[in-house]
Coordinates of C-alpha atoms in Angstrom, one line a residue:
Chain A
M1 CA -24.8 -24.8 13.2
E2 CA -21.1 -25.7 12.8
L3 CA -18.8 -22.6 12.8
V4 CA -15.5 -22.1 11.1
T5 CA -12.6 -22.7 13.5
I6 CA -9.1 -21.3 13.8
D7 CA -7.8 -24.6 12.5
D8 CA -9.8 -24.1 9.3
I9 CA -8.3 -20.7 9.0
R10 CA -4.8 -22.0 9.5
A11 CA -5.3 -24.6 6.8
A12 CA -6.6 -21.8 4.5
A13 CA -3.5 -19.8 5.2
E14 CA -1.4 -22.6 3.9
R15 CA -3.4 -22.8 0.7
V16 CA -3.5 -19.1 -0.1
R17 CA 0.3 -18.6 0.4
G18 CA 1.9 -17.5 -2.8
T19 CA -1.2 -16.2 -4.5
V20 CA -2.3 -13.8 -1.8
V21 CA -0.1 -10.9 -0.7
R22 CA 1.0 -11.2 2.9
T23 CA 0.0 -7.6 3.7
P24 CA 1.9 -5.7 6.4
L25 CA 0.3 -3.8 9.2
L26 CA 1.0 -0.1 8.5
P27 CA 1.7 2.0 11.6
S28 CA 0.0 5.4 11.4
P29 CA 1.9 8.3 13.1
W30 CA -1.1 10.5 12.6
A31 CA -3.2 8.4 15.0
E32 CA -5.1 10.0 17.9
P33 CA -3.6 10.0 21.4
G34 CA -4.2 6.8 23.3
R35 CA -5.4 5.1 20.1
P36 CA -2.4 3.8 18.2
L37 CA -3.5 2.9 14.7
W38 CA -2.4 0.3 12.1
L39 CA -3.9 -0.1 8.7
K40 CA -4.3 -3.6 7.2
P41 CA -4.2 -2.7 3.5
E42 CA -6.1 -5.5 1.7
N43 CA -6.6 -3.1 -1.2
L44 CA -3.0 -4.2 -2.1
Q45 CA -4.1 -7.7 -3.1
P46 CA -3.6 -8.3 -6.9
I47 CA -7.3 -7.8 -7.6
G48 CA -7.5 -4.8 -5.2
A49 CA -9.5 -6.5 -2.4
F50 CA -9.4 -9.1 0.3
K51 CA -11.9 -11.3 -1.7
L52 CA -9.0 -13.1 -3.3
R53 CA -8.3 -14.9 0.0
G54 CA -11.7 -16.6 0.2
A55 CA -12.1 -17.3 -3.5
H56 CA -8.6 -18.9 -3.8
N57 CA -9.2 -21.0 -0.7
A58 CA -12.6 -22.3 -2.1
I59 CA -11.1 -23.0 -5.6
A60 CA -8.0 -24.7 -4.1
R61 CA -10.3 -27.2 -2.4
L62 CA -12.1 -28.4 -5.5
D63 CA -11.2 -31.8 -6.8
E64 CA -10.0 -32.4 -10.4
R65 CA -13.4 -33.5 -11.7
R66 CA -15.1 -30.4 -10.5
R67 CA -12.3 -28.1 -11.6
A68 CA -12.7 -29.3 -15.2
R69 CA -16.2 -27.8 -15.3
G70 CA -15.1 -24.5 -14.0
V71 CA -16.8 -22.1 -11.6
V72 CA -19.6 -19.6 -11.6
S73 CA -20.1 -16.7 -9.2
Y74 CA -22.2 -13.6 -8.6
S75 CA -21.0 -10.4 -7.1
S76 CA -21.2 -6.6 -7.0
G77 CA -17.6 -6.5 -8.0
N78 CA -14.6 -7.5 -6.0
H79 CA -15.6 -11.1 -5.4
A80 CA -16.1 -11.3 -9.2
Q81 CA -12.6 -10.2 -9.8
A82 CA -11.4 -12.5 -7.1
V83 CA -13.0 -15.6 -8.6
A84 CA -11.9 -14.6 -12.1
Y85 CA -8.3 -14.2 -10.9
A86 CA -8.2 -17.3 -8.8
A87 CA -9.7 -19.4 -11.5
R88 CA -7.2 -18.2 -14.0
E89 CA -4.4 -19.0 -11.6
A90 CA -5.9 -22.5 -11.2
G91 CA -6.3 -22.8 -15.0
I92 CA -10.1 -23.3 -14.9
P93 CA -12.9 -21.4 -16.7
A94 CA -15.0 -18.9 -14.8
H95 CA -18.5 -17.3 -15.5
I96 CA -19.4 -14.3 -13.4
V97 CA -22.9 -12.9 -13.0
M98 CA -22.8 -9.2 -12.2
P99 CA -25.5 -6.6 -11.4
D100 CA -26.0 -4.2 -14.4
V101 CA -25.3 -1.3 -12.1
T102 CA -21.7 -2.4 -11.3
P103 CA -19.0 0.3 -11.8
Q104 CA -17.5 -0.2 -15.2
V105 CA -14.0 -0.5 -13.8
K106 CA -15.0 -3.7 -12.0
V107 CA -16.6 -5.2 -15.1
D108 CA -13.6 -4.4 -17.2
N109 CA -11.2 -5.8 -14.6
T110 CA -13.2 -9.0 -14.3
R111 CA -13.2 -9.5 -18.0
G112 CA -9.5 -8.7 -18.0
Y113 CA -8.8 -11.7 -15.8
G114 CA -10.3 -13.9 -18.5
A115 CA -13.8 -14.5 -17.1
E116 CA -17.0 -14.5 -19.0
V117 CA -19.2 -11.7 -17.5
V118 CA -23.1 -11.9 -17.6
L119 CA -24.9 -8.7 -16.6
V120 CA -28.4 -9.0 -15.0
P121 CA -30.7 -6.8 -12.9
I122 CA -29.3 -6.6 -9.3
A123 CA -32.2 -8.5 -7.8
D124 CA -31.7 -11.5 -10.2
R125 CA -28.0 -12.0 -9.7
E126 CA -28.2 -15.0 -7.3
S127 CA -30.9 -16.9 -9.2
A128 CA -29.2 -16.2 -12.5
A129 CA -25.9 -17.6 -11.1
C130 CA -27.6 -20.7 -9.8
E131 CA -29.2 -21.4 -13.1
L132 CA -26.0 -20.9 -15.0
A133 CA -24.1 -23.2 -12.7
E134 CA -26.7 -25.9 -13.1
K135 CA -26.6 -25.5 -16.9
L136 CA -22.8 -25.7 -17.1
G137 CA -22.4 -28.4 -14.4
A138 CA -20.1 -25.9 -12.7
V139 CA -19.4 -25.2 -9.0
L140 CA -21.0 -22.0 -7.6
V141 CA -18.5 -20.0 -5.6
P142 CA -20.7 -17.8 -3.4
P143 CA -19.4 -14.3 -2.2
F144 CA -19.6 -15.1 1.5
D145 CA -22.1 -17.9 2.4
H146 CA -19.7 -20.8 2.7
P147 CA -17.2 -22.0 5.3
D148 CA -14.3 -22.1 2.7
I149 CA -14.9 -18.4 2.0
I150 CA -15.1 -17.4 5.6
A151 CA -11.9 -19.4 6.4
G152 CA -10.1 -17.7 3.5
Q153 CA -11.1 -14.2 4.7
G154 CA -10.1 -15.2 8.2
T155 CA -6.5 -15.5 7.2
I156 CA -6.4 -11.6 7.6
G157 CA -7.3 -12.1 11.3
L158 CA -4.6 -14.7 11.6
E159 CA -2.0 -12.2 10.2
I160 CA -3.2 -9.5 12.5
G161 CA -3.0 -11.7 15.6
T162 CA 0.5 -12.9 14.5
D163 CA 1.9 -9.4 13.7
L164 CA 0.3 -7.5 16.6
P165 CA -0.7 -10.0 19.4
E166 CA -1.3 -7.0 21.8
V167 CA -4.1 -5.6 19.5
E168 CA -7.0 -4.3 21.5
L169 CA -9.6 -3.4 18.8
V170 CA -10.1 -4.5 15.2
L171 CA -12.5 -2.6 12.9
V172 CA -13.9 -4.5 10.0
P173 CA -16.5 -3.7 7.3
V174 CA -19.7 -5.8 7.3
S175 CA -21.7 -6.6 4.3
G176 CA -22.5 -10.3 3.8
G177 CA -20.4 -10.9 6.8
G178 CA -17.8 -13.3 5.5
L179 CA -14.9 -10.9 6.2
A180 CA -16.0 -10.1 9.7
S181 CA -16.9 -13.7 10.5
G182 CA -13.4 -14.9 9.4
I183 CA -11.4 -12.1 11.0
G184 CA -13.4 -12.2 14.2
T185 CA -13.0 -16.0 14.5
A186 CA -9.2 -15.7 14.1
V187 CA -8.7 -12.6 16.3
K188 CA -10.9 -14.1 19.1
A189 CA -8.8 -17.3 19.0
L190 CA -5.4 -15.6 19.0
C191 CA -6.2 -12.4 21.1
P192 CA -9.2 -13.2 23.3
A193 CA -9.0 -9.8 25.0
A194 CA -9.3 -7.9 21.8
A195 CA -12.6 -6.3 20.7
V196 CA -13.8 -7.0 17.1
V197 CA -16.3 -4.3 15.9
G198 CA -18.1 -4.4 12.6
V199 CA -18.7 -1.2 10.6
E200 CA -21.7 -0.5 8.3
P201 CA -22.9 2.5 6.4
E202 CA -25.9 4.1 8.1
L203 CA -27.8 3.5 4.8
A204 CA -27.1 -0.3 4.8
A205 CA -27.1 -1.1 8.5
D206 CA -29.1 -4.3 8.3
A207 CA -26.5 -6.4 10.1
R208 CA -26.5 -4.0 13.0
A209 CA -30.3 -4.2 13.1
S210 CA -30.0 -8.0 13.0
L211 CA -27.5 -8.2 15.9
R212 CA -29.7 -5.9 18.0
A213 CA -32.8 -7.9 17.3
G214 CA -31.0 -11.2 17.8
A215 CA -32.4 -12.5 14.5
L216 CA -31.8 -11.8 10.8
T217 CA -33.6 -8.5 9.9
G218 CA -33.7 -7.9 6.2
W219 CA -33.5 -4.5 4.6
P220 CA -35.0 -4.0 1.1
I221 CA -32.2 -4.0 -1.6
E222 CA -33.5 -0.6 -2.7
D223 CA -32.6 0.8 0.7
R224 CA -29.2 -0.8 0.9
A225 CA -28.4 0.4 -2.7
R226 CA -28.4 4.0 -1.5
T227 CA -24.9 3.9 0.0
I228 CA -21.9 5.0 -1.9
A229 CA -20.2 1.9 -0.5
D230 CA -21.2 -0.5 -3.2
G231 CA -19.4 -3.4 -1.7
L232 CA -21.5 -3.2 1.5
R233 CA -24.9 -3.7 0.0
S234 CA -25.3 -7.4 0.8
Q235 CA -26.7 -8.8 4.0
P236 CA -25.6 -11.7 6.2
S237 CA -26.8 -15.3 5.6
E238 CA -27.7 -17.7 8.4
L239 CA -24.2 -19.0 8.4
T240 CA -22.4 -15.6 8.6
F241 CA -24.9 -14.3 11.1
A242 CA -24.2 -17.2 13.4
H243 CA -20.5 -16.2 13.2
L244 CA -21.2 -12.5 13.7
R245 CA -23.2 -13.2 16.9
A246 CA -20.4 -15.3 18.2
V247 CA -17.4 -13.1 17.4
L248 CA -18.5 -9.4 17.1
D249 CA -18.5 -7.2 20.1
D250 CA -20.6 -4.6 18.3
I251 CA -21.4 -3.0 15.0
V252 CA -21.2 0.8 14.5
T253 CA -22.4 2.8 11.6
V254 CA -20.9 5.7 9.6
S255 CA -22.4 8.4 7.3
E256 CA -21.8 8.9 3.6
D257 CA -19.8 12.1 4.3
E258 CA -17.7 10.3 6.9
I259 CA -16.9 7.6 4.3
R260 CA -15.8 10.1 1.8
S261 CA -13.7 12.0 4.3
A262 CA -12.0 8.7 5.4
M263 CA -11.1 7.9 1.7
A264 CA -9.3 11.3 1.6
V265 CA -7.4 10.6 4.8
L266 CA -6.4 7.2 3.6
A267 CA -5.0 8.7 0.4
T268 CA -3.2 11.7 2.0
R269 CA -2.0 10.2 5.3
G270 CA -2.1 6.5 4.6
R271 CA -0.9 6.9 0.9
I272 CA -3.3 4.1 -0.1
V273 CA -6.4 4.2 -2.3
A274 CA -9.5 2.8 -0.7
E275 CA -12.9 2.4 -2.3
P276 CA -15.8 3.6 -0.2
S277 CA -16.5 0.2 1.3
G278 CA -12.8 -0.1 2.2
A279 CA -12.9 3.3 4.1
V280 CA -15.7 2.6 6.6
G281 CA -13.3 1.2 9.2
L282 CA -11.3 4.4 9.3
A283 CA -14.4 6.4 9.2
A284 CA -15.5 4.7 12.4
Y285 CA -12.0 5.2 14.0
L286 CA -12.2 8.9 13.1
H287 CA -15.8 9.7 13.9
R288 CA -17.1 7.1 16.4
A289 CA -14.4 7.2 19.0
D290 CA -17.1 7.6 21.7
E291 CA -18.7 4.2 20.7
L292 CA -15.4 2.3 20.5
P293 CA -12.9 0.8 23.0
R294 CA -9.6 2.8 23.2
G295 CA -6.2 1.2 22.7
R296 CA -4.2 -0.4 19.9
T297 CA -6.5 -0.4 16.9
V298 CA -6.3 -2.2 13.5
V299 CA -8.4 -0.9 10.7
V300 CA -9.0 -3.4 7.9
V301 CA -9.0 -1.5 4.6
S302 CA -10.9 -4.1 2.6
G303 CA -10.5 -2.9 -1.0
G304 CA -9.4 -0.1 -3.4
N305 CA -11.3 -0.5 -6.7
V306 CA -12.8 3.0 -7.0
D307 CA -13.7 5.1 -10.0
P308 CA -10.9 7.7 -10.5
A309 CA -13.5 10.5 -10.8
L310 CA -14.9 9.7 -7.4
L311 CA -11.4 9.6 -5.8
A312 CA -10.6 12.9 -7.5
D313 CA -13.8 14.4 -6.2
V314 CA -13.1 13.3 -2.7
L315 CA -9.6 14.7 -2.8
A316 CA -10.6 18.0 -4.2
R317 CA -13.0 18.9 -1.3
Chain B
M1 CA 37.0 5.3 -2.5
E2 CA 35.5 2.7 -0.2
L3 CA 32.0 1.6 -1.3
V4 CA 29.2 0.3 0.8
T5 CA 29.0 -3.5 0.8
I6 CA 26.3 -6.1 1.1
D7 CA 27.5 -6.8 4.7
D8 CA 26.9 -3.1 5.6
I9 CA 23.4 -3.4 4.2
R10 CA 22.7 -6.7 6.1
A11 CA 23.8 -4.9 9.3
A12 CA 21.5 -2.0 8.5
A13 CA 18.6 -4.4 7.9
E14 CA 19.1 -5.7 11.5
R15 CA 19.0 -2.1 12.8
V16 CA 16.0 -0.9 11.0
R17 CA 13.8 -3.9 11.8
G18 CA 10.8 -2.9 13.9
T19 CA 10.8 0.8 12.9
V20 CA 10.8 0.3 9.1
V21 CA 7.9 -1.5 7.5
R22 CA 8.9 -4.7 5.7
T23 CA 7.1 -3.7 2.5
P24 CA 5.8 -6.6 0.3
L25 CA 6.4 -6.9 -3.5
L26 CA 3.0 -6.3 -5.1
P27 CA 2.3 -8.4 -8.2
S28 CA 0.6 -6.4 -10.9
P29 CA -1.8 -8.4 -13.0
W30 CA -2.1 -5.4 -15.4
A31 CA 1.6 -5.8 -16.4
E32 CA 2.6 -5.9 -20.1
P33 CA 3.1 -9.3 -21.8
G34 CA 6.7 -10.6 -21.2
R35 CA 7.3 -8.0 -18.5
P36 CA 5.8 -9.3 -15.2
L37 CA 5.7 -6.4 -12.8
W38 CA 6.0 -6.0 -9.1
L39 CA 5.7 -2.7 -7.1
K40 CA 7.9 -2.1 -4.1
P41 CA 5.7 0.3 -2.2
E42 CA 8.0 2.4 -0.1
N43 CA 5.3 5.1 0.1
L44 CA 3.8 2.8 2.8
Q45 CA 6.6 3.6 5.3
P46 CA 5.3 5.5 8.3
I47 CA 6.6 8.8 7.0
G48 CA 5.5 8.0 3.4
A49 CA 8.9 7.4 1.9
F50 CA 12.0 5.1 1.9
K51 CA 14.1 7.8 3.5
L52 CA 13.2 6.4 6.9
R53 CA 15.5 3.5 6.2
G54 CA 18.7 5.5 5.9
A55 CA 17.9 8.0 8.6
H56 CA 17.1 5.3 11.1
N57 CA 20.3 3.4 10.3
A58 CA 22.4 6.6 10.6
I59 CA 20.8 7.6 13.9
A60 CA 20.9 4.1 15.4
R61 CA 24.7 4.2 14.9
L62 CA 25.2 7.3 17.0
D63 CA 26.8 6.8 20.4
E64 CA 25.2 8.1 23.6
R65 CA 27.2 11.3 23.8
R66 CA 26.3 12.3 20.3
R67 CA 22.7 11.4 20.7
A68 CA 22.4 13.8 23.6
R69 CA 23.1 16.8 21.3
G70 CA 20.6 15.7 18.8
V71 CA 20.7 15.8 15.0
V72 CA 20.4 18.4 12.3
S73 CA 19.4 17.8 8.7
Y74 CA 18.5 19.5 5.4
S75 CA 16.0 18.2 2.9
S76 CA 13.4 19.1 0.3
G77 CA 11.0 17.0 2.3
N78 CA 11.0 13.3 2.8
H79 CA 14.4 13.1 4.4
A80 CA 13.3 15.8 6.7
Q81 CA 10.3 13.8 7.9
A82 CA 12.5 10.7 8.1
V83 CA 15.1 12.3 10.4
A84 CA 12.3 13.9 12.5
Y85 CA 10.5 10.6 12.9
A86 CA 13.7 8.5 13.5
A87 CA 14.9 11.1 16.1
R88 CA 11.6 11.0 17.9
E89 CA 11.7 7.2 18.0
A90 CA 15.3 7.4 19.4
G91 CA 14.2 10.1 21.9
I92 CA 16.6 12.8 20.7
P93 CA 16.0 16.4 19.4
A94 CA 16.0 17.2 15.7
H95 CA 16.4 20.5 13.8
I96 CA 15.5 20.4 10.1
V97 CA 16.5 23.0 7.5
M98 CA 14.1 23.1 4.6
P99 CA 13.9 25.1 1.4
D100 CA 11.2 27.8 1.6
V101 CA 9.6 26.3 -1.5
T102 CA 8.9 23.0 0.2
P103 CA 5.2 21.8 -0.2
Q104 CA 3.3 22.8 2.9
V105 CA 2.3 19.2 3.6
K106 CA 5.9 18.2 4.1
V107 CA 6.6 21.1 6.4
D108 CA 3.6 20.3 8.5
N109 CA 4.4 16.6 8.7
T110 CA 8.0 17.3 9.8
R111 CA 6.8 19.6 12.6
G112 CA 4.2 17.0 13.5
Y113 CA 7.0 14.6 14.3
G114 CA 8.3 17.0 16.8
A115 CA 11.2 18.5 14.9
E116 CA 12.2 22.2 14.8
V117 CA 11.9 23.4 11.2
V118 CA 14.1 26.2 9.8
L119 CA 13.0 27.6 6.4
V120 CA 15.7 29.1 4.1
P121 CA 16.2 29.9 0.4
I122 CA 16.8 26.6 -1.5
A123 CA 20.4 27.4 -2.4
D124 CA 21.3 28.0 1.2
R125 CA 20.0 24.9 2.8
E126 CA 23.2 22.9 3.0
S127 CA 25.3 25.7 4.4
A128 CA 22.6 26.7 6.9
A129 CA 22.4 23.2 8.1
C130 CA 26.2 23.0 8.6
E131 CA 26.2 26.2 10.6
L132 CA 23.3 25.1 12.7
A133 CA 24.9 21.8 13.5
E134 CA 28.2 23.5 14.5
K135 CA 26.3 26.0 16.7
L136 CA 24.4 23.2 18.5
G137 CA 27.2 20.7 18.6
A138 CA 24.8 18.3 16.9
V139 CA 25.4 15.6 14.3
L140 CA 24.5 16.4 10.7
V141 CA 22.5 13.6 9.0
P142 CA 22.9 14.2 5.3
P143 CA 20.1 13.2 2.8
F144 CA 22.3 10.8 0.8
D145 CA 26.1 11.6 1.0
H146 CA 27.0 9.1 3.7
P147 CA 27.7 5.3 3.9
D148 CA 25.1 4.8 6.7
I149 CA 22.4 6.4 4.6
I150 CA 23.3 4.4 1.5
A151 CA 23.4 1.2 3.5
G152 CA 20.0 2.0 5.0
Q153 CA 18.4 2.6 1.6
G154 CA 20.1 -0.6 0.4
T155 CA 17.8 -2.7 2.7
I156 CA 15.2 -2.3 0.0
G157 CA 17.4 -4.1 -2.5
L158 CA 18.1 -6.8 0.1
E159 CA 14.3 -7.3 0.4
I160 CA 13.8 -7.4 -3.3
G161 CA 16.6 -10.0 -3.8
T162 CA 15.2 -12.1 -0.9
D163 CA 11.6 -12.0 -2.1
L164 CA 12.2 -12.3 -5.9
P165 CA 15.6 -13.9 -6.5
E166 CA 14.7 -14.3 -10.1
V167 CA 14.2 -10.6 -10.7
E168 CA 15.6 -9.4 -14.0
L169 CA 15.2 -5.6 -13.9
V170 CA 14.9 -3.1 -11.0
L171 CA 13.8 0.5 -11.8
V172 CA 14.8 3.0 -9.2
P173 CA 14.5 6.8 -9.0
V174 CA 17.8 8.8 -9.0
S175 CA 18.3 12.2 -7.3
G176 CA 21.2 12.4 -4.9
G177 CA 21.7 8.8 -5.6
G178 CA 21.6 7.2 -2.2
L179 CA 18.6 5.1 -3.0
A180 CA 20.0 3.8 -6.3
S181 CA 23.4 3.3 -4.8
G182 CA 22.1 1.2 -1.9
I183 CA 19.6 -0.8 -3.9
G184 CA 22.0 -1.4 -6.8
T185 CA 24.7 -2.7 -4.4
A186 CA 22.3 -5.1 -2.8
V187 CA 20.7 -6.4 -6.0
K188 CA 24.0 -6.9 -7.8
A189 CA 25.3 -8.9 -4.8
L190 CA 22.2 -11.1 -4.5
C191 CA 21.1 -11.3 -8.1
P192 CA 24.2 -10.6 -10.3
A193 CA 22.3 -11.2 -13.5
A194 CA 19.6 -8.6 -12.8
A195 CA 19.9 -5.1 -14.5
V196 CA 19.5 -2.1 -12.2
V197 CA 18.4 1.0 -14.1
G198 CA 18.0 4.5 -12.7
V199 CA 15.2 6.8 -13.7
E200 CA 15.3 10.6 -13.8
P201 CA 13.0 13.4 -15.0
E202 CA 14.1 14.8 -18.3
L203 CA 14.2 18.2 -16.6
A204 CA 16.7 17.0 -13.9
A205 CA 18.8 14.5 -15.8
D206 CA 22.1 15.5 -14.3
A207 CA 23.0 12.0 -13.1
R208 CA 22.4 10.5 -16.6
A209 CA 24.7 13.2 -18.0
S210 CA 27.3 12.4 -15.4
L211 CA 27.2 8.7 -16.1
R212 CA 27.5 9.3 -19.9
A213 CA 30.4 11.7 -19.3
G214 CA 32.1 9.5 -16.8
A215 CA 32.4 12.4 -14.4
L216 CA 30.1 14.5 -12.2
T217 CA 28.3 16.9 -14.4
G218 CA 26.4 19.6 -12.5
W219 CA 23.1 21.1 -13.6
P220 CA 22.1 24.5 -12.2
I221 CA 19.5 24.2 -9.4
E222 CA 17.2 26.5 -11.4
D223 CA 17.1 23.9 -14.2
R224 CA 16.6 20.9 -11.8
A225 CA 13.8 22.8 -10.0
R226 CA 11.6 22.8 -13.1
T227 CA 10.4 19.2 -12.6
I228 CA 7.2 18.4 -10.8
A229 CA 9.2 15.6 -9.1
D230 CA 10.4 17.8 -6.2
G231 CA 12.2 14.8 -4.5
L232 CA 14.5 14.4 -7.6
R233 CA 16.1 17.8 -7.7
S234 CA 19.4 16.9 -5.9
Q235 CA 22.4 15.6 -7.7
P236 CA 24.9 12.9 -6.8
S237 CA 27.9 13.4 -4.6
E238 CA 31.4 11.9 -5.3
L239 CA 30.4 9.0 -3.0
T240 CA 27.1 8.2 -4.5
F241 CA 28.4 8.8 -8.1
A242 CA 31.1 6.2 -7.4
H243 CA 28.4 3.7 -6.4
L244 CA 26.1 4.6 -9.4
R245 CA 29.0 3.9 -11.8
A246 CA 29.6 0.6 -10.1
V247 CA 26.1 -0.7 -9.9
L248 CA 23.8 1.0 -12.4
D249 CA 23.4 -0.5 -15.9
D250 CA 21.9 2.7 -17.3
I251 CA 19.7 5.7 -16.5
V252 CA 16.6 6.5 -18.5
T253 CA 14.6 9.7 -18.4
V254 CA 10.9 10.4 -18.4
S255 CA 8.8 13.4 -19.2
E256 CA 6.5 15.4 -16.9
D257 CA 3.4 14.1 -18.6
E258 CA 4.6 10.6 -18.2
I259 CA 5.2 11.1 -14.5
R260 CA 1.6 12.4 -14.1
S261 CA 0.2 9.6 -16.0
A262 CA 2.1 7.0 -14.0
M263 CA 0.8 8.6 -10.8
A264 CA -2.7 8.0 -12.1
V265 CA -2.0 4.4 -13.0
L266 CA -0.4 3.7 -9.6
A267 CA -3.6 5.1 -7.9
T268 CA -6.1 3.3 -10.1
R269 CA -4.4 0.0 -10.9
G270 CA -1.9 -0.2 -8.0
R271 CA -4.2 1.3 -5.4
I272 CA -1.3 3.3 -3.9
V273 CA -0.6 7.0 -3.8
A274 CA 2.7 8.1 -5.2
E275 CA 4.2 11.5 -5.3
P276 CA 5.7 12.5 -8.7
S277 CA 9.2 11.4 -7.6
G278 CA 7.8 8.0 -6.6
A279 CA 6.1 7.5 -10.0
V280 CA 9.1 7.9 -12.3
G281 CA 10.0 4.2 -12.1
L282 CA 6.5 3.2 -13.4
A283 CA 6.7 6.0 -16.0
A284 CA 9.8 4.3 -17.3
Y285 CA 8.2 0.9 -17.3
L286 CA 5.2 2.2 -19.2
H287 CA 6.9 4.6 -21.7
R288 CA 10.6 3.4 -22.1
A289 CA 10.1 -0.3 -22.8
D290 CA 12.3 0.1 -25.9
E291 CA 15.2 1.2 -23.7
L292 CA 14.9 -1.4 -21.0
P293 CA 15.6 -5.1 -20.7
R294 CA 12.5 -7.3 -20.7
G295 CA 11.6 -9.8 -18.0
R296 CA 10.6 -9.8 -14.4
T297 CA 10.6 -6.2 -13.3
V298 CA 10.5 -4.5 -9.9
V299 CA 9.5 -0.8 -9.8
V300 CA 10.5 1.0 -6.6
V301 CA 7.8 3.5 -5.6
S302 CA 9.9 5.6 -3.4
G303 CA 7.3 7.9 -1.8
G304 CA 3.7 9.1 -1.5
N305 CA 3.8 12.6 0.0
V306 CA 1.8 14.5 -2.5
D307 CA -0.5 17.6 -2.3
P308 CA -4.1 16.3 -2.5
A309 CA -4.9 18.9 -5.2
L310 CA -2.2 17.6 -7.5
L311 CA -3.3 14.0 -7.1
A312 CA -6.9 15.0 -7.7
D313 CA -5.8 16.9 -10.9
V314 CA -3.9 13.9 -12.2
L315 CA -6.9 11.6 -11.6
A316 CA -9.4 13.9 -13.2
R317 CA -7.6 14.0 -16.6

């Protein structure tokens, strides 16, 4: 299987410039001794999550004929907003298939970017999107299972390696694996000595199980749906799993309470708003020190689209 | 009176590089029609506020002999943390005089950066700091009333003018006026057609009164202390007032409810945590459109050091 390369990621970086925010690394004076910490705040992208990088890269590569028919996508939320936003920037129509359990804020935002939203039961989202794309003659932009998506998300790793070449550990959330595949590919190319460790909720730790088994190990969607981290309920494809095996040093897991607590720390000490999925990296930094290499650490905060009531609840504890 | 120049600000930018985060401009897709909006998130500085820029610039200019005796400062909070952090980075001792009504989170953070904190009644803070500096033979780093401080804060305007030369309106909080003086000086030099408008709480609108009167118009500290925006309770000095008259097009005021509501919007749509003082610019954008020029707008979010309970309360409404 052909893997995405650092050259693919460099090409993606050229494409996304201007639409994607070049996020800074935020030094964290409250870091633990011997483990200096920087946050990579991808929640600050215009749609509130890193997904814009991959979606924009994929759409920017479409030719004129395919652009005219627009794009279709399916997503639990942030990828939906990313495709909607990138399509609007490119001036092409977008249809987004979303699970009917998606937080309302994500549905509203996706519609706000001008996309047509179709709500379906969570198990049907992929098939519904495929049917719709076929009917419309539109291109399907998948959430993670495509080299253009992986290369787009990899631009985060390119920025980390450029801004902090002496990085020793990068912590990155794992769901479908596009983010970790891309970041891992870039970081290993630029900083071969750095460890790249994925983070999953304990309640959706299928990728960890797969890495340990050496083969894709599916978890029922009903199990994965238990975690508060609604952006981390997907599981890797053959393509992303091949990348994860090549570039991840390990995957660690965090509990639901640890995720909530990390959200509060990000708000109070980091002054940024993370959704649960975006907080798992910091949760691992704070609560899994014994399973992680020490040294200069970058935590990727992948997104910040959270219901205000949940954030208020986490802060009030 | 000699005013700070764009050259002073350029020199400050060289000094603060590396210690200060080069914050991006964050495009806001939720902006109102005809008023594209970017946030300048100074809450993302390591100490959670822009104050690090001026403090670092002032300390970086001290000679070796003066460094050895350390620095003293007085502040309602963020400047205290800024001096403490910048002093630690420079390897010199810092004593900080704080009002005894300062939010505990700011006292704790200041001590966390290694500074000695001295709590005094709010009216005594300046005199207590002067006495302490004299006793120790240390240099007093004032919160705003110094050209080095103004030049340091002005680096924000330099970045705005560099990143968005076509900016048409910059909204900036006004308290002692160092921030607005510096930003206004830089923006007017780089983008002469842009308007620079200050924002104050209605309950601490002394600078607006002064601008209208054409002379410094003091408000009693008891009046200014009413606003929730605890970082905006100071009033300009002769030096900053001279700058404000030269570079501000206007000052508008916002209510306490508007400040709270802007904090919630920054958290949910901007995915950043602002303290009340940091939210006044967005409050003006959202609620004072009729008093402001239209067009490409940058809102300076000056800080994010807020008590978690207050943020939770604002989000739960």
